[in-house]
Coordinates of N, CA and C in Angstrom, one line a residue:
V16 N 10.4 -10.8 -7.6 CA 9.0 -11.9 -7.8 C 8.1 -11.4 -7.6
G17 N 6.7 -11.9 -8.3 CA 5.7 -11.5 -8.6 C 4.7 -12.5 -8.2
Y18 N 2.9 -12.1 -8.5 CA 1.9 -13.0 -8.2 C 2.2 -14.3 -8.9
G19 N 2.6 -13.9 -10.3 CA 2.3 -14.6 -11.5 C 0.7 -14.9 -11.9
A20 N 0.1 -15.9 -12.2 CA -1.1 -16.0 -12.3 C -2.1 -16.1 -11.5
N21 N -1.7 -16.1 -10.3 CA -2.6 -16.2 -8.8 C -2.6 -15.0 -8.2
P22 N -2.9 -13.9 -8.4 CA -3.1 -13.0 -7.2 C -3.6 -12.4 -6.1
A23 N -4.4 -14.1 -5.7 CA -5.8 -14.1 -4.7 C -4.7 -14.4 -3.5
F24 N -3.7 -15.0 -3.3 CA -2.9 -15.2 -2.2 C -1.4 -14.6 -2.1
P25 N -1.7 -13.2 -1.3 CA -0.7 -12.3 -0.9 C 0.6 -13.1 -0.2
E26 N 0.0 -14.2 0.5 CA 1.1 -14.9 1.4 C 2.2 -15.8 0.5
V27 N 1.7 -16.3 -0.3 CA 2.6 -16.9 -1.3 C 3.6 -15.9 -1.4
I28 N 3.3 -14.6 -2.2 CA 4.4 -13.6 -2.7 C 5.4 -13.4 -1.3
Q29 N 4.8 -13.4 -0.3 CA 5.7 -13.1 0.8 C 6.5 -14.3 1.0
R30 N 6.0 -15.5 0.9 CA 7.0 -16.6 1.1 C 8.0 -16.4 0.2
K31 N 7.8 -16.4 -1.2 CA 8.7 -16.3 -2.4 C 9.7 -15.6 -1.9
R32 N 9.4 -14.1 -1.5 CA 10.5 -13.1 -1.5 C 11.2 -13.9 -0.2
Q33 N 10.9 -14.1 1.1 CA 11.4 -14.6 1.9 C 12.4 -15.7 1.8
V34 N 12.1 -16.8 0.8 CA 12.8 -17.6 0.5 C 14.0 -17.2 -0.2
I35 N 14.1 -16.4 -1.3 CA 15.1 -16.0 -2.0 C 16.0 -14.9 -1.0
A36 N 15.3 -13.8 0.0 CA 15.9 -13.2 0.7 C 17.2 -14.0 1.7
D37 N 16.5 -15.1 2.1 CA 17.1 -15.8 3.0 C 18.3 -16.8 2.3
A38 N 18.2 -17.4 1.0 CA 19.3 -17.7 0.2 C 19.8 -16.7 0.3
V39 N 20.0 -15.5 -0.4 CA 20.9 -14.6 -0.7 C 21.7 -14.1 0.5
R40 N 20.9 -14.2 1.7 CA 21.5 -13.9 2.9 C 22.9 -15.0 3.3
K41 N 22.4 -16.1 3.2 CA 23.1 -17.2 3.4 C 24.2 -17.4 2.4
Y42 N 24.0 -17.5 1.4 CA 25.0 -17.6 0.0 C 26.0 -16.3 -0.4
K43 N 25.4 -15.2 0.0 CA 26.1 -14.0 -0.4 C 27.7 -14.2 -0.7
E44 N 28.8 -14.8 0.1 CA 29.9 -14.5 -0.4 C 30.2 -15.6 -1.4
F45 N 29.0 -16.3 -1.7 CA 29.4 -17.4 -3.2 C 28.7 -17.1 -4.4
L46 N 28.1 -15.8 -4.2 CA 27.2 -15.2 -5.6 C 28.0 -14.5 -6.4
R47 N 29.2 -15.0 -7.4 CA 30.0 -14.2 -8.0 C 29.5 -14.2 -9.3
T48 N 29.3 -15.2 -9.8 CA 29.0 -15.4 -11.4 C 27.7 -15.8 -11.5
P49 N 27.1 -15.5 -12.7 CA 25.8 -16.2 -13.2 C 25.4 -17.7 -12.8
Q50 N 26.6 -18.4 -13.0 CA 26.6 -19.7 -12.8 C 26.2 -20.1 -11.0
D51 N 26.8 -19.1 -10.3 CA 26.8 -19.3 -9.1 C 25.6 -18.9 -8.3
I52 N 24.8 -17.5 -9.0 CA 23.6 -17.4 -8.5 C 22.5 -18.5 -8.9
I53 N 22.5 -18.8 -10.3 CA 21.6 -20.3 -10.4 C 21.7 -21.1 -9.6
R54 N 23.0 -21.4 -9.4 CA 22.9 -22.7 -8.4 C 22.8 -22.4 -6.9
Y55 N 22.9 -21.4 -6.5 CA 22.5 -21.1 -5.0 C 20.8 -20.5 -4.8
V56 N 20.8 -19.9 -5.9 CA 19.2 -19.1 -5.6 C 18.6 -19.8 -6.4
G57 N 18.7 -19.8 -7.3 CA 17.8 -20.2 -8.8 C 17.1 -21.4 -8.8
G58 N 16.8 -22.2 -9.6 CA 15.8 -23.3 -10.0 C 16.4 -24.2 -11.0
F59 N 15.8 -25.6 -11.2 CA 16.2 -26.7 -11.8 C 15.7 -25.7 -13.5
D60 N 14.7 -25.3 -13.4 CA 14.0 -24.6 -14.6 C 14.9 -23.7 -15.5
I61 N 15.5 -22.8 -14.3 CA 16.4 -21.6 -14.7 C 17.6 -22.2 -15.3
A62 N 18.2 -22.9 -14.7 CA 19.5 -23.5 -15.0 C 19.7 -24.3 -16.3
A63 N 18.2 -25.4 -16.5 CA 18.4 -25.9 -18.2 C 17.7 -24.6 -18.9
L64 N 16.9 -23.9 -18.7 CA 16.6 -23.0 -20.0 C 17.9 -21.7 -20.0
C65 N 18.6 -21.7 -19.2 CA 20.2 -20.6 -19.2 C 21.1 -22.0 -20.0
G66 N 21.2 -22.8 -19.6 CA 22.1 -24.2 -20.8 C 21.5 -23.9 -22.0
A67 N 20.4 -24.4 -22.1 CA 19.9 -24.0 -23.5 C 20.2 -22.9 -24.5
M68 N 20.0 -21.5 -23.8 CA 19.7 -20.5 -24.4 C 21.5 -20.2 -24.8
V69 N 22.5 -20.8 -23.8 CA 24.0 -20.6 -24.1 C 24.3 -20.9 -25.2
R70 N 23.7 -22.4 -25.4 CA 24.2 -23.4 -26.0 C 23.7 -23.0 -27.7
C71 N 22.3 -22.3 -27.5 CA 21.7 -21.5 -28.7 C 22.7 -20.3 -29.1
G72 N 23.3 -19.5 -28.6 CA 23.9 -18.6 -28.5 C 25.5 -18.9 -29.4
E73 N 25.8 -19.9 -29.0 CA 26.9 -20.7 -29.7 C 26.9 -21.4 -31.3
L74 N 25.8 -21.9 -31.1 CA 25.5 -22.1 -32.4 C 24.2 -21.4 -33.3
R75 N 24.1 -20.3 -32.8 CA 23.6 -18.9 -33.5 C 21.9 -19.8 -33.9
I76 N 21.2 -20.4 -33.3 CA 20.4 -20.6 -33.4 C 19.2 -19.8 -32.4
P77 N 18.5 -19.2 -33.3 CA 17.3 -18.4 -32.6 C 16.0 -19.1 -31.5
F78 N 15.6 -18.5 -30.5 CA 15.3 -19.1 -29.9 C 13.6 -17.8 -29.4
V79 N 12.9 -17.9 -28.6 CA 12.2 -17.1 -28.4 C 11.9 -16.9 -26.8
L80 N 11.7 -15.9 -26.4 CA 11.8 -15.5 -24.7 C 10.4 -15.6 -24.6
D81 N 9.9 -16.3 -23.4 CA 8.5 -16.1 -23.4 C 8.4 -15.8 -21.8
G82 N 8.0 -14.7 -21.2 CA 8.0 -14.5 -19.8 C 9.2 -14.2 -18.9
F83 N 8.6 -14.1 -17.7 CA 9.6 -13.7 -16.5 C 10.9 -15.0 -16.1
I84 N 10.3 -16.0 -16.0 CA 11.2 -17.2 -15.7 C 12.4 -17.2 -16.8
T85 N 11.7 -17.1 -18.3 CA 13.1 -17.3 -19.1 C 13.7 -16.2 -19.1
A86 N 13.0 -14.9 -19.0 CA 14.1 -13.7 -18.9 C 15.3 -13.9 -17.8
V87 N 14.9 -14.1 -16.9 CA 15.7 -14.4 -15.9 C 16.9 -15.5 -15.8
A88 N 16.6 -16.6 -16.7 CA 17.3 -17.4 -17.6 C 18.1 -16.9 -18.6
F89 N 17.5 -15.9 -19.3 CA 18.3 -14.9 -20.1 C 19.3 -14.1 -19.9
A90 N 18.9 -13.3 -18.7 CA 19.7 -12.5 -18.5 C 21.2 -13.4 -17.6
C91 N 21.0 -14.3 -17.2 CA 22.1 -15.1 -16.8 C 23.3 -15.7 -18.0
A92 N 22.3 -16.4 -19.2 CA 23.0 -16.8 -20.1 C 23.6 -15.5 -21.0
A93 N 22.8 -14.3 -21.0 CA 23.5 -13.1 -21.9 C 24.8 -12.5 -21.1
K94 N 25.0 -13.1 -19.7 CA 26.2 -12.5 -18.9 C 27.3 -13.7 -19.2
I95 N 26.8 -15.4 -19.2 CA 27.7 -15.9 -19.5 C 28.0 -16.2 -21.0
H96 N 27.5 -15.8 -22.1 CA 27.6 -16.1 -23.4 C 27.1 -14.5 -24.1
P97 N 27.7 -13.4 -24.2 CA 27.2 -12.3 -24.7 C 26.0 -12.4 -26.1
D98 N 26.7 -13.5 -26.9 CA 26.0 -13.6 -28.3 C 24.5 -14.6 -27.7
V99 N 24.1 -14.7 -26.9 CA 23.2 -15.2 -26.8 C 21.8 -14.0 -26.9
A100 N 21.9 -12.7 -26.6 CA 21.5 -11.7 -27.1 C 21.2 -11.6 -28.3
R101 N 21.8 -11.5 -29.3 CA 21.8 -11.5 -30.6 C 20.6 -12.6 -31.4
V102 N 20.6 -13.7 -30.7 CA 19.9 -14.8 -30.9 C 18.3 -14.9 -30.6
M103 N 17.9 -14.4 -29.5 CA 16.9 -14.6 -28.8 C 16.0 -13.2 -29.1
I104 N 14.9 -14.0 -29.3 CA 13.5 -12.9 -29.9 C 12.4 -12.8 -28.9
P105 N 12.4 -11.7 -28.6 CA 11.5 -11.5 -27.0 C 9.9 -11.5 -27.6
S106 N 9.2 -11.9 -26.7 CA 7.5 -11.9 -27.3 C 7.1 -11.2 -26.4
H107 N 6.7 -11.4 -25.2 CA 5.9 -10.3 -24.6 C 6.7 -9.9 -23.1
L108 N 6.2 -8.4 -23.1 CA 6.3 -8.1 -21.4 C 5.7 -8.5 -20.4
S109 N 6.1 -9.4 -19.7 CA 5.4 -10.1 -18.7 C 5.1 -8.6 -17.7
K110 N 4.0 -9.1 -17.0 CA 3.5 -8.1 -15.9 C 4.0 -8.4 -14.8
E111 N 5.1 -9.0 -14.4 CA 6.1 -9.5 -13.6 C 7.0 -8.7 -13.0
P112 N 7.4 -7.8 -12.2 CA 8.1 -6.7 -11.6 C 9.5 -6.8 -11.9
G113 N 9.9 -8.0 -11.9 CA 11.2 -8.4 -12.4 C 11.8 -8.2 -13.9
M114 N 10.4 -8.3 -14.3 CA 10.7 -8.8 -15.9 C 11.5 -7.3 -16.8
K115 N 11.0 -6.2 -16.5 CA 11.9 -5.2 -17.1 C 13.5 -5.4 -16.7
Y116 N 13.6 -5.7 -15.7 CA 15.2 -5.6 -14.8 C 15.7 -7.0 -15.3
A117 N 15.4 -8.0 -15.7 CA 16.2 -8.9 -16.3 C 16.0 -9.0 -17.6
L118 N 15.4 -8.4 -18.7 CA 15.9 -8.1 -19.7 C 16.8 -6.9 -19.9
A119 N 17.1 -6.1 -19.1 CA 17.9 -5.0 -19.2 C 19.3 -5.6 -18.8
L120 N 19.4 -6.7 -17.9 CA 20.4 -7.1 -17.4 C 21.0 -7.8 -18.6
G121 N 20.1 -8.6 -19.6 CA 20.3 -9.1 -20.6 C 21.1 -8.3 -22.0
G122 N 20.9 -6.9 -21.5 CA 21.1 -5.7 -22.7 C 19.9 -5.6 -23.6
I123 N 18.6 -6.1 -23.2 CA 17.4 -5.8 -24.2 C 16.3 -4.8 -23.4
N124 N 15.8 -3.8 -24.3 CA 15.1 -2.7 -23.4 C 13.6 -3.0 -23.8
E125 N 13.1 -2.6 -22.8 CA 11.8 -3.0 -22.8 C 10.8 -2.7 -24.2
D126 N 11.3 -1.5 -24.7 CA 10.5 -1.2 -26.1 C 10.7 -2.1 -27.2
E127 N 12.1 -2.9 -26.9 CA 11.8 -4.3 -27.7 C 10.7 -5.4 -27.7
V128 N 10.3 -5.4 -27.2 CA 9.6 -6.4 -26.8 C 8.3 -6.2 -27.3
P129 N 7.7 -6.9 -28.7 CA 6.4 -6.4 -29.2 C 5.1 -6.6 -28.5
I130 N 5.0 -7.5 -27.7 CA 3.5 -7.9 -27.2 C 3.1 -7.2 -25.6
R131 N 2.7 -6.3 -25.3 CA 2.1 -5.9 -24.3 C 0.6 -6.3 -23.8
A132 N 0.4 -7.3 -23.2 CA -0.9 -7.9 -22.9 C -1.3 -8.5 -21.6
G133 N -0.3 -7.8 -20.4 CA 0.0 -8.1 -19.4 C 0.0 -9.6 -18.8
L134 N 0.4 -10.5 -19.8 CA 0.5 -12.1 -19.7 C 1.2 -12.4 -18.1
A135 N 1.0 -13.3 -17.5 CA 1.7 -13.6 -16.3 C 1.1 -15.2 -16.2
L136 N 1.0 -16.0 -17.4 CA 0.6 -17.3 -17.1 C 1.2 -18.2 -16.6
G137 N 2.8 -18.4 -17.7 CA 3.5 -19.4 -17.6 C 3.4 -20.8 -18.3
E138 N 2.8 -20.7 -19.5 CA 2.7 -21.9 -19.9 C 2.7 -21.8 -21.8
G139 N 3.6 -20.5 -22.1 CA 4.0 -20.1 -23.4 C 3.1 -19.4 -24.3
T140 N 2.2 -18.4 -23.8 CA 1.2 -18.3 -24.4 C 1.9 -16.9 -24.9
G141 N 2.9 -16.2 -24.7 CA 3.6 -15.1 -25.2 C 4.3 -15.7 -26.7
A142 N 5.4 -16.6 -26.5 CA 5.9 -17.2 -27.3 C 4.9 -17.7 -28.8
I143 N 3.6 -18.3 -28.3 CA 2.5 -18.7 -29.3 C 2.2 -17.7 -30.2
L144 N 2.4 -16.2 -29.3 CA 1.3 -15.2 -30.2 C 2.4 -14.6 -30.7
E145 N 3.6 -14.6 -30.6 CA 4.9 -14.2 -31.1 C 5.2 -14.8 -32.2
L146 N 5.2 -16.5 -32.4 CA 5.2 -17.1 -33.6 C 4.4 -16.7 -34.5
N147 N 3.1 -16.3 -34.4 CA 2.2 -15.9 -35.2 C 2.5 -14.5 -35.8
I148 N 3.3 -13.8 -35.0 CA 3.2 -12.2 -35.6 C 4.5 -12.4 -36.7
L149 N 5.6 -13.3 -36.2 CA 6.7 -13.5 -37.1 C 6.4 -14.4 -38.6
R150 N 5.4 -15.2 -38.2 CA 4.8 -16.1 -39.6 C 4.2 -14.9 -40.5
T151 N 3.6 -14.1 -39.9 CA 2.7 -13.1 -40.7 C 4.1 -12.3 -41.2
M152 N 4.9 -11.6 -40.5 CA 6.2 -11.1 -41.0 C 6.4 -11.7 -42.0
L153 N 6.7 -12.5 -41.9 CA 7.8 -13.6 -43.1 C 7.0 -13.7 -44.5
Y154 N 5.5 -13.7 -44.4 CA 4.7 -14.1 -45.3 C 4.8 -12.4 -45.8
T155 N 4.6 -11.4 -45.4 CA 4.7 -10.3 -45.8 C 5.8 -9.9 -46.3
V156 N 6.6 -10.3 -46.1 CA 7.9 -10.0 -47.0 C 8.2 -11.0 -48.1
A157 N 7.9 -12.3 -47.6 CA 7.8 -13.2 -49.2 C 7.0 -12.6 -50.1
H158 N 6.0 -11.8 -49.6 CA 4.9 -11.7 -51.0 C 4.6 -10.7 -51.0
I159 N 5.6 -9.3 -51.1 CA 5.5 -8.0 -50.9 C 5.3 -7.5 -52.4
D160 N 5.7 -8.2 -53.3 CA 5.6 -8.0 -54.9 C 3.8 -8.1 -55.0
Q161 N 3.2 -9.1 -54.5 CA 1.8 -9.5 -54.8 C 1.3 -8.3 -53.9
M162 N 1.8 -7.9 -52.4 CA 0.5 -7.2 -52.0 C 0.8 -6.0 -52.5
A163 N 1.8 -4.9 -53.2 CA 1.9 -3.8 -54.0 C 1.5 -4.1 -55.2
H164 N 0.9 -5.0 -55.8 CA 0.5 -5.3 -57.0 C -1.1 -5.1 -56.5
L165 N -1.3 -5.7 -55.4 CA -2.8 -5.7 -54.9 C -3.1 -4.2 -54.6
E166 N -2.1 -3.6 -53.9 CA -2.5 -2.2 -53.3 C -2.8 -1.4 -54.4
A167 N -1.9 -1.7 -55.8 CA -2.1 -0.6 -57.0 C -3.1 -1.0 -57.6
E168 N -3.8 -1.7 -57.6 CA -5.3 -2.4 -58.2 C -6.4 -1.6 -57.2
A169 N -6.2 -1.6 -55.9 CA -7.1 -0.9 -55.3 C -6.9 0.3 -55.2
M170 N -5.7 0.7 -55.4 CA -5.8 2.9 -55.3 C -6.5 2.8 -56.8
E171 N -6.3 2.0 -57.8 CA -6.6 2.6 -59.4 C -8.3 2.3 -59.1
A172 N -8.7 1.2 -58.4 CA -10.5 1.2 -58.4 C -10.9 2.3 -57.6
C173 N -10.4 2.6 -56.7 CA -10.8 3.8 -55.8 C -10.9 5.0 -56.9
R174 N -9.5 5.3 -57.8 CA -9.9 6.6 -58.8 C -10.8 6.2 -59.8
A175 N -11.1 5.2 -60.2 CA -12.1 5.1 -61.1 C -13.4 4.9 -60.4
K176 N -13.7 5.0 -59.3 CA -15.2 5.3 -58.6 C -15.1 6.7 -58.4
S177 N -13.9 7.1 -58.1 CA -14.2 8.7 -57.9 C -14.2 9.6 -59.2
S178 N -13.8 8.8 -60.4 CA -13.9 10.0 -61.5 C -15.4 9.3 -62.1

């Protein structure tokens, strides 16, 4: 766990860590599957996200991963249904300390994550940025012929000015 968007209160992170440590200690013998871990240590948000991701994997519907909580849900979902990793589109590498570990548990290398902005806000900022990157990429691919033509015209104009 990390500070999230609020590093001003170090007692909060200590409390988070203590709650998780206590839960792991109390339920250690029951923590066998990803579903068990969510049930005993996770929250409703992680359970809901994990379920949605598993369904996306089953239906081959792409989704954008945004931040640490979704990365934790993704790690569980990828263990439940390996095809989840094939439809997941990472957005940003959260500054939360567990982000890289959660991605690795889902089979994703941190180098595959395009945005490195130190985000830890929790409201989907990375996903919004990623969607704009994807739109730009799709536009570029769809209009590559036109772009190549414009590039050729620009090169010709430069040559004409040089001579």
